[in-house]
Amino acid sequence: MTDNTQASYKLPAEAYFDQSWLDKEKLNIFAGSWLFAGLASALPAPGHYKTFSAGFDELIVVRDGNGDLNAFHNTCRHRGARLVSGQGQCNTFVCPYHKWGYGLDGDLRGVPQREQYGNLNLKELGLHKASVESWMGLLFVHVDEQPVVSFAQWSTGLADELAAFKVDQLQLLKQESFTFDANWKLYIENHIDWLHLWYVHPETLGKLEHSDGKIMQFGSSFCSYDPVKPEHEAASLASNPLPDIPHLKDVDKRYSDIGAHFLFPNLPIFTGRSFFALTDLVPLTPEKTQMNISLLGIPGGDADAFMESFNQVTKDEDAVIIKTIQQVVRSSRFAVGPIAHTYENAISCFHEHYLNLIDGPPNA
Ligand code: FES
Ligand SMILES: [Fe+2]
């Protein structure tokens, strides 16, 4: 484990309840980051599309006639109306307002009563382009057509570290969401806080040897593994409700430990010998957050039983404990004191990357 004597908590209390902070986050954190946007398998054929919010922006991700994925801003180039909502399949995006039509490549194809507009150059009026990347069958989007930081750079370290899971060979077993009454950052901070494992999960994670854990920080990303105590290995194997992922047998043992990882800004990832779970966080208000869980693994087990124990940790323990901070964050005496230099250092890193983005690009 890395030691960092400089670990410190860097955000003020207002960042956890003030609407103006959430507005800045939408503008500069969510619209300035690569965001998890679901599975490529949800868009299997040409014309399949889904919409996705990235801060104040809304994007359309669509598979075109060549099988490639494209991403556009979901706003018409005439008077800006929203083109589509949710998900579906189409050959053309037709604006509901005055029926301008766009191809799956975003190009403007048709304008009713075109003579009304004088010399209209259709080529200049395609949908504003955004970016989409597929990593192991997982989609990530960015609001810019040419982001300053590529997805490969954004996920450096984490993408290599988690490649062993070969997520594109896993199947979606379960998808569910829940909301909790706390700021989204409190969940992230708790997720990358090693210290709480002993005290918030004494029963649910009591069979893990936290002192033998492995914690890795890669820029703004974080990966960690928590091994099962040797005396509990046999029993925990026998009680696992999901089948083992076969290809993890051939790789380092840490991939079979309980993994907790994080891709900045809002994607906690949990892993283990039988699962890969993505849990993206969407701030609904400064004090209410939605968690979307996508559980991947090998079919044939009892995904409901797995989710029950997963939710005991994430929903009944983690989301509940962070509420105890949210409830007092407006108190006149609320302040964060010293934090643990090794076990809470990742929070310090999270704040550093957050603060680098929150005020937008320099000279913007
Ligand atoms: S706003 Fe889309 S066609 Fe007018
Ligand atoms: Fe936890």
Short mmCIF file of C-alpha atoms and ligand atoms in Angstrom, two decimals:
data_model
loop_
_atom_site.label_atom_id
_atom_site.label_comp_id
_atom_site.label_asym_id
_atom_site.label_seq_id
_atom_site.Cartn_x
_atom_site.Cartn_y
_atom_site.Cartn_z
CA MET A 1 0.00 0.00 0.00
CA THR A 2 1.19 3.50 -0.70
CA ASP A 3 1.80 5.81 2.19
CA ASN A 4 0.88 9.44 1.86
CA THR A 5 1.43 11.73 4.80
CA GLN A 6 -0.05 14.65 2.83
CA ALA A 7 -3.59 13.23 2.74
CA SER A 8 -6.13 15.93 3.42
CA TYR A 9 -9.79 16.68 2.91
CA LYS A 10 -10.02 19.55 0.46
CA LEU A 11 -13.70 20.36 -0.17
CA PRO A 12 -15.83 22.77 1.85
CA ALA A 13 -19.18 21.74 3.37
CA GLU A 14 -21.09 23.77 0.74
CA ALA A 15 -19.93 21.37 -1.96
CA TYR A 16 -22.26 18.79 -0.41
CA PHE A 17 -25.52 20.75 -0.24
CA ASP A 18 -25.36 23.90 -2.33
CA GLN A 19 -27.12 23.92 -5.71
CA SER A 20 -24.48 26.23 -7.19
CA TRP A 21 -21.84 23.54 -6.60
CA LEU A 22 -23.99 20.94 -8.36
CA ASP A 23 -24.48 23.36 -11.27
CA LYS A 24 -20.71 23.80 -11.54
CA GLU A 25 -20.26 20.03 -11.37
CA LYS A 26 -22.72 19.50 -14.22
CA LEU A 27 -20.97 22.13 -16.30
CA ASN A 28 -17.35 21.27 -15.61
CA ILE A 29 -17.10 17.80 -14.02
CA PHE A 30 -19.81 15.76 -15.75
CA ALA A 31 -19.55 17.63 -19.05
CA GLY A 32 -15.76 17.52 -18.81
CA SER A 33 -15.33 13.79 -18.17
CA TRP A 34 -15.71 10.45 -19.85
CA LEU A 35 -18.90 8.95 -18.43
CA PHE A 36 -20.13 5.37 -18.34
CA ALA A 37 -23.18 5.15 -20.62
CA GLY A 38 -24.20 1.48 -20.42
CA LEU A 39 -23.40 -1.59 -22.45
CA ALA A 40 -22.67 -1.74 -26.17
CA SER A 41 -24.88 -4.84 -26.30
CA ALA A 42 -27.89 -2.59 -25.63
CA LEU A 43 -27.38 -1.20 -29.16
CA PRO A 44 -27.06 -4.42 -31.17
CA ALA A 45 -28.20 -3.31 -34.66
CA PRO A 46 -28.07 -0.26 -36.97
CA GLY A 47 -30.44 2.47 -35.85
CA HIS A 48 -30.53 1.40 -32.21
CA TYR A 49 -30.05 4.47 -30.08
CA LYS A 50 -30.22 5.63 -26.50
CA THR A 51 -30.06 9.03 -24.88
CA PHE A 52 -27.75 9.87 -22.02
CA SER A 53 -27.36 12.91 -19.76
CA ALA A 54 -23.91 14.39 -19.26
CA GLY A 55 -24.32 17.31 -16.89
CA PHE A 56 -26.66 19.79 -18.58
CA ASP A 57 -26.02 18.18 -21.96
CA GLU A 58 -27.98 15.32 -23.40
CA LEU A 59 -26.40 12.99 -25.89
CA ILE A 60 -27.70 10.43 -28.38
CA VAL A 61 -25.56 7.33 -28.82
CA VAL A 62 -26.51 5.42 -31.97
CA ARG A 63 -25.22 2.50 -34.02
CA ASP A 64 -25.02 3.49 -37.69
CA GLY A 65 -25.43 1.45 -40.88
CA ASN A 66 -21.77 0.38 -40.79
CA GLY A 67 -22.12 -0.95 -37.27
CA ASP A 68 -20.09 1.95 -35.82
CA LEU A 69 -21.16 3.89 -32.75
CA ASN A 70 -21.74 7.64 -33.03
CA ALA A 71 -22.62 10.21 -30.40
CA PHE A 72 -24.41 13.53 -30.94
CA HIS A 73 -25.96 16.27 -28.88
CA ASN A 74 -29.69 15.74 -28.66
CA THR A 75 -30.66 19.20 -29.86
CA CYS A 76 -31.95 20.22 -33.29
CA ARG A 77 -29.91 22.67 -35.36
CA HIS A 78 -33.06 24.63 -36.31
CA ARG A 79 -34.45 25.99 -33.04
CA GLY A 80 -32.89 23.53 -30.68
CA ALA A 81 -35.72 21.12 -29.86
CA ARG A 82 -34.86 17.81 -28.26
CA LEU A 83 -34.94 15.16 -30.97
CA VAL A 84 -35.56 11.89 -29.12
CA SER A 85 -35.87 10.56 -25.58
CA GLY A 86 -35.13 7.23 -23.95
CA GLN A 87 -34.10 4.53 -26.38
CA GLY A 88 -35.36 3.00 -29.60
CA GLN A 89 -34.53 2.22 -33.21
CA CYS A 90 -34.89 4.47 -36.25
CA ASN A 91 -33.39 5.17 -39.69
CA THR A 92 -33.51 8.93 -39.33
CA PHE A 93 -33.83 11.32 -36.41
CA VAL A 94 -36.75 13.56 -37.26
CA CYS A 95 -37.22 16.63 -35.09
CA PRO A 96 -40.72 16.69 -33.61
CA TYR A 97 -41.00 20.48 -34.05
CA HIS A 98 -40.61 21.35 -37.78
CA LYS A 99 -39.46 17.94 -39.02
CA TRP A 100 -35.84 18.53 -39.93
CA GLY A 101 -34.38 15.06 -40.51
CA TYR A 102 -30.88 13.80 -39.60
CA GLY A 103 -29.10 10.60 -40.65
CA LEU A 104 -27.52 8.11 -38.26
CA ASP A 105 -24.23 9.90 -39.04
CA GLY A 106 -25.74 13.15 -37.71
CA ASP A 107 -25.85 14.84 -41.14
CA LEU A 108 -28.84 17.03 -41.90
CA ARG A 109 -30.75 15.25 -44.67
CA GLY A 110 -34.11 16.91 -45.04
CA VAL A 111 -35.66 20.32 -44.39
CA PRO A 112 -39.36 20.83 -45.19
CA GLN A 113 -40.14 24.12 -46.99
CA ARG A 114 -36.45 24.57 -47.64
CA GLU A 115 -37.02 27.66 -49.81
CA GLN A 116 -38.07 29.48 -46.64
CA TYR A 117 -34.48 29.52 -45.39
CA GLY A 118 -32.75 31.08 -48.39
CA ASN A 119 -29.35 29.58 -49.16
CA LEU A 120 -29.25 26.73 -46.67
CA ASN A 121 -26.00 24.76 -46.45
CA LEU A 122 -27.07 21.38 -45.09
CA LYS A 123 -23.45 20.31 -44.60
CA GLU A 124 -22.96 22.95 -41.92
CA LEU A 125 -26.04 22.00 -39.98
CA GLY A 126 -25.40 18.44 -38.90
CA LEU A 127 -25.97 17.51 -35.27
CA HIS A 128 -23.22 18.63 -32.93
CA LYS A 129 -20.90 15.69 -32.51
CA ALA A 130 -19.86 14.17 -29.20
CA SER A 131 -17.60 11.14 -28.54
CA VAL A 132 -18.25 7.53 -27.67
CA GLU A 133 -15.77 4.73 -26.94
CA SER A 134 -16.39 1.07 -26.26
CA TRP A 135 -14.04 -0.52 -23.71
CA MET A 136 -14.60 -4.27 -23.25
CA GLY A 137 -18.19 -3.74 -24.43
CA LEU A 138 -18.78 -0.87 -21.97
CA LEU A 139 -19.73 2.48 -23.47
CA PHE A 140 -18.17 5.74 -22.38
CA VAL A 141 -19.20 9.13 -23.74
CA HIS A 142 -17.79 12.63 -23.70
CA VAL A 143 -19.66 15.80 -24.70
CA ASP A 144 -16.80 17.03 -26.92
CA GLU A 145 -16.12 15.77 -30.43
CA GLN A 146 -12.40 15.83 -29.72
CA PRO A 147 -11.89 15.66 -25.96
CA VAL A 148 -8.61 17.09 -24.74
CA VAL A 149 -8.04 13.82 -22.86
CA SER A 150 -8.77 10.60 -24.77
CA PHE A 151 -10.60 7.73 -23.06
CA ALA A 152 -7.36 5.74 -23.13
CA GLN A 153 -5.61 8.51 -21.20
CA TRP A 154 -8.59 9.03 -18.90
CA SER A 155 -8.68 5.37 -17.88
CA THR A 156 -4.91 4.81 -17.83
CA GLY A 157 -3.96 2.24 -15.24
CA LEU A 158 -7.49 1.16 -14.41
CA ALA A 159 -8.23 -0.12 -17.93
CA ASP A 160 -5.06 -2.24 -17.92
CA GLU A 161 -5.63 -3.42 -14.37
CA LEU A 162 -9.18 -4.59 -15.04
CA ALA A 163 -8.54 -6.06 -18.50
CA ALA A 164 -8.25 -9.53 -16.95
CA PHE A 165 -12.02 -9.54 -16.34
CA LYS A 166 -12.65 -9.61 -20.13
CA VAL A 167 -15.99 -7.99 -19.54
CA ASP A 168 -17.07 -8.50 -23.16
CA GLN A 169 -17.22 -12.23 -22.39
CA LEU A 170 -19.62 -11.67 -19.48
CA GLN A 171 -23.36 -11.23 -19.65
CA LEU A 172 -25.68 -8.73 -18.07
CA LEU A 173 -27.34 -10.63 -15.21
CA LYS A 174 -29.26 -7.87 -13.49
CA GLN A 175 -29.88 -4.14 -13.66
CA GLU A 176 -31.44 -2.11 -10.88
CA SER A 177 -31.38 1.37 -9.37
CA PHE A 178 -31.94 2.92 -5.99
CA THR A 179 -31.81 6.45 -4.61
CA PHE A 180 -30.34 7.68 -1.36
CA ASP A 181 -30.43 10.97 0.52
CA ALA A 182 -26.84 12.10 0.30
CA ASN A 183 -24.57 14.00 -2.04
CA TRP A 184 -23.02 11.80 -4.75
CA LYS A 185 -19.47 12.65 -3.65
CA LEU A 186 -20.06 11.21 -0.19
CA TYR A 187 -20.72 7.84 -1.79
CA ILE A 188 -17.53 8.08 -3.87
CA GLU A 189 -15.50 9.09 -0.82
CA ASN A 190 -16.91 6.17 1.14
CA HIS A 191 -16.24 3.78 -1.73
CA ILE A 192 -12.54 4.65 -1.83
CA ASP A 193 -12.20 4.86 1.97
CA TRP A 194 -10.45 1.70 3.17
CA LEU A 195 -10.79 2.65 6.82
CA HIS A 196 -14.55 2.20 7.04
CA LEU A 197 -14.39 -1.47 6.03
CA TRP A 198 -13.61 -2.55 9.59
CA TYR A 199 -16.33 -0.44 11.21
CA VAL A 200 -19.28 -0.16 8.78
CA HIS A 201 -19.19 -3.75 7.49
CA PRO A 202 -18.09 -5.87 10.50
CA GLU A 203 -20.51 -8.66 9.58
CA THR A 204 -21.06 -8.39 5.82
CA LEU A 205 -17.34 -8.04 5.02
CA GLY A 206 -16.05 -9.64 8.21
CA LYS A 207 -14.57 -12.62 6.36
CA LEU A 208 -12.12 -10.36 4.49
CA GLU A 209 -8.61 -9.63 5.72
CA HIS A 210 -8.60 -5.85 5.23
CA SER A 211 -5.04 -5.50 6.57
CA ASP A 212 -3.80 -7.59 3.63
CA GLY A 213 -5.63 -5.49 1.03
CA LYS A 214 -4.00 -4.04 -2.04
CA ILE A 215 -4.70 -0.40 -2.88
CA MET A 216 -3.58 1.22 -6.13
CA GLN A 217 -3.99 4.81 -7.29
CA PHE A 218 -3.61 5.55 -11.02
CA GLY A 219 -4.01 9.31 -11.47
CA SER A 220 -7.67 9.93 -10.78
CA SER A 221 -8.54 6.20 -10.87
CA PHE A 222 -8.38 3.75 -7.99
CA CYS A 223 -8.26 -0.04 -7.80
CA SER A 224 -8.27 -2.19 -4.66
CA TYR A 225 -8.58 -5.81 -3.65
CA ASP A 226 -9.57 -7.32 -0.32
CA PRO A 227 -8.72 -11.01 0.17
CA VAL A 228 -10.87 -13.56 2.00
CA LYS A 229 -9.32 -14.76 5.29
CA PRO A 230 -7.81 -18.21 4.63
CA GLU A 231 -10.03 -19.88 7.24
CA HIS A 232 -13.16 -18.62 5.42
CA GLU A 233 -12.12 -19.43 1.85
CA ALA A 234 -13.81 -22.81 1.54
CA ALA A 235 -17.10 -21.66 3.07
CA SER A 236 -17.27 -18.48 1.01
CA LEU A 237 -16.65 -20.47 -2.18
CA ALA A 238 -19.39 -22.92 -1.32
CA SER A 239 -21.94 -20.20 -0.56
CA ASN A 240 -21.31 -18.09 -3.68
CA PRO A 241 -24.63 -17.74 -5.53
CA LEU A 242 -22.96 -17.02 -8.91
CA PRO A 243 -20.74 -19.31 -11.00
CA ASP A 244 -17.02 -18.49 -11.08
CA ILE A 245 -15.76 -16.54 -14.08
CA PRO A 246 -13.65 -19.24 -15.79
CA HIS A 247 -10.90 -16.99 -17.21
CA LEU A 248 -10.03 -15.61 -13.75
CA LYS A 249 -8.53 -19.00 -12.89
CA ASP A 250 -5.58 -18.24 -15.18
CA VAL A 251 -4.69 -14.84 -13.77
CA ASP A 252 -3.33 -13.38 -10.54
CA LYS A 253 -5.26 -14.35 -7.41
CA ARG A 254 -6.13 -10.73 -6.62
CA TYR A 255 -8.78 -10.80 -9.35
CA SER A 256 -10.69 -13.37 -7.31
CA ASP A 257 -10.57 -11.21 -4.16
CA ILE A 258 -13.27 -8.63 -3.54
CA GLY A 259 -12.38 -5.62 -5.67
CA ALA A 260 -13.52 -2.03 -5.25
CA HIS A 261 -12.42 0.29 -8.03
CA PHE A 262 -13.24 3.78 -9.19
CA LEU A 263 -13.18 5.62 -12.51
CA PHE A 264 -13.41 9.39 -12.04
CA PRO A 265 -15.82 11.09 -11.63
CA ASN A 266 -18.81 8.89 -10.79
CA LEU A 267 -18.20 5.21 -11.47
CA PRO A 268 -17.56 2.83 -8.58
CA ILE A 269 -16.89 -0.70 -9.85
CA PHE A 270 -17.04 -3.85 -7.73
CA THR A 271 -15.42 -7.13 -8.77
CA GLY A 272 -14.92 -10.66 -7.55
CA ARG A 273 -14.36 -14.22 -8.70
CA SER A 274 -17.89 -14.37 -10.10
CA PHE A 275 -18.95 -10.81 -10.89
CA PHE A 276 -18.18 -7.40 -12.36
CA ALA A 277 -20.62 -4.74 -11.16
CA LEU A 278 -20.75 -1.13 -12.38
CA THR A 279 -22.56 1.32 -10.13
CA ASP A 280 -22.71 4.74 -11.75
CA LEU A 281 -23.96 7.63 -9.64
CA VAL A 282 -26.30 10.32 -10.92
CA PRO A 283 -26.87 13.39 -8.75
CA LEU A 284 -30.62 14.16 -8.70
CA THR A 285 -30.27 17.12 -6.34
CA PRO A 286 -27.32 18.22 -4.17
CA GLU A 287 -28.67 15.93 -1.44
CA LYS A 288 -30.19 13.04 -3.42
CA THR A 289 -28.38 10.57 -5.65
CA GLN A 290 -29.38 7.67 -7.87
CA MET A 291 -27.20 4.60 -8.14
CA ASN A 292 -27.60 2.45 -11.28
CA ILE A 293 -26.27 -1.07 -10.82
CA SER A 294 -25.31 -3.24 -13.79
CA LEU A 295 -24.30 -6.73 -12.66
CA LEU A 296 -22.31 -8.81 -15.15
CA GLY A 297 -21.18 -12.38 -14.81
CA ILE A 298 -21.81 -15.92 -15.98
CA PRO A 299 -25.47 -16.99 -16.30
CA GLY A 300 -26.75 -19.97 -14.36
CA GLY A 301 -26.55 -18.78 -10.76
CA ASP A 302 -28.94 -16.96 -8.49
CA ALA A 303 -28.51 -13.28 -9.39
CA ASP A 304 -31.31 -12.24 -7.01
CA ALA A 305 -29.54 -13.84 -4.05
CA PHE A 306 -26.30 -12.16 -5.10
CA MET A 307 -27.99 -8.76 -5.35
CA GLU A 308 -29.48 -9.20 -1.91
CA SER A 309 -26.07 -9.54 -0.29
CA PHE A 310 -24.60 -6.84 -2.58
CA ASN A 311 -27.33 -4.42 -1.51
CA GLN A 312 -26.75 -5.21 2.15
CA VAL A 313 -23.31 -3.67 1.76
CA THR A 314 -23.96 -0.83 -0.71
CA LYS A 315 -27.50 0.20 0.10
CA ASP A 316 -28.11 -0.82 3.72
CA GLU A 317 -24.65 -0.01 5.08
CA ASP A 318 -22.74 2.41 2.81
CA ALA A 319 -25.66 4.59 1.67
CA VAL A 320 -26.97 4.65 5.25
CA ILE A 321 -23.70 5.66 6.92
CA ILE A 322 -23.04 8.55 4.50
CA LYS A 323 -26.49 9.91 5.30
CA THR A 324 -25.17 10.58 8.83
CA ILE A 325 -22.77 13.08 7.27
CA GLN A 326 -25.39 14.61 4.97
CA GLN A 327 -27.71 15.19 7.92
CA VAL A 328 -25.22 17.46 9.69
CA VAL A 329 -23.30 18.97 6.81
CA ARG A 330 -25.09 22.33 7.26
CA SER A 331 -24.26 22.46 10.96
CA SER A 332 -22.23 25.50 12.04
CA ARG A 333 -19.62 23.23 13.63
CA PHE A 334 -19.37 20.75 10.75
CA ALA A 335 -15.78 20.35 9.62
CA VAL A 336 -13.58 17.49 8.52
CA GLY A 337 -10.56 16.90 10.75
CA PRO A 338 -7.39 14.92 10.03
CA ILE A 339 -7.80 11.91 7.74
CA ALA A 340 -5.89 8.62 7.74
CA HIS A 341 -2.78 8.99 5.58
CA THR A 342 -2.90 5.59 3.89
CA TYR A 343 -6.44 4.35 4.26
CA GLU A 344 -8.14 7.62 3.32
CA ASN A 345 -5.55 9.00 0.91
CA ALA A 346 -7.71 8.18 -2.13
CA ILE A 347 -10.21 10.79 -0.95
CA SER A 348 -7.46 13.36 -1.09
CA CYS A 349 -6.67 12.32 -4.70
CA PHE A 350 -10.36 12.46 -5.64
CA HIS A 351 -10.60 16.02 -4.32
CA GLU A 352 -7.48 17.06 -6.14
CA HIS A 353 -8.82 15.90 -9.51
CA TYR A 354 -12.24 17.36 -8.75
CA LEU A 355 -10.75 20.76 -7.88
CA ASN A 356 -8.69 20.73 -11.08
CA LEU A 357 -11.91 20.59 -13.09
CA ILE A 358 -14.61 22.31 -11.05
CA ASP A 359 -13.92 25.87 -12.24
CA GLY A 360 -13.64 24.87 -15.89
CA PRO A 361 -10.67 25.22 -18.21
CA PRO A 362 -8.30 28.12 -17.46
CA ASN A 363 -9.25 31.30 -19.35
CA ALA A 364 -12.60 29.79 -20.35
S1 FES B 1 -36.64 22.90 -33.85
FE1 FES B 1 -36.19 21.12 -34.95
S2 FES B 1 -37.10 21.39 -36.85
FE2 FES B 1 -37.51 23.22 -35.80
FE FE B 2 -18.47 0.21 2.20
#
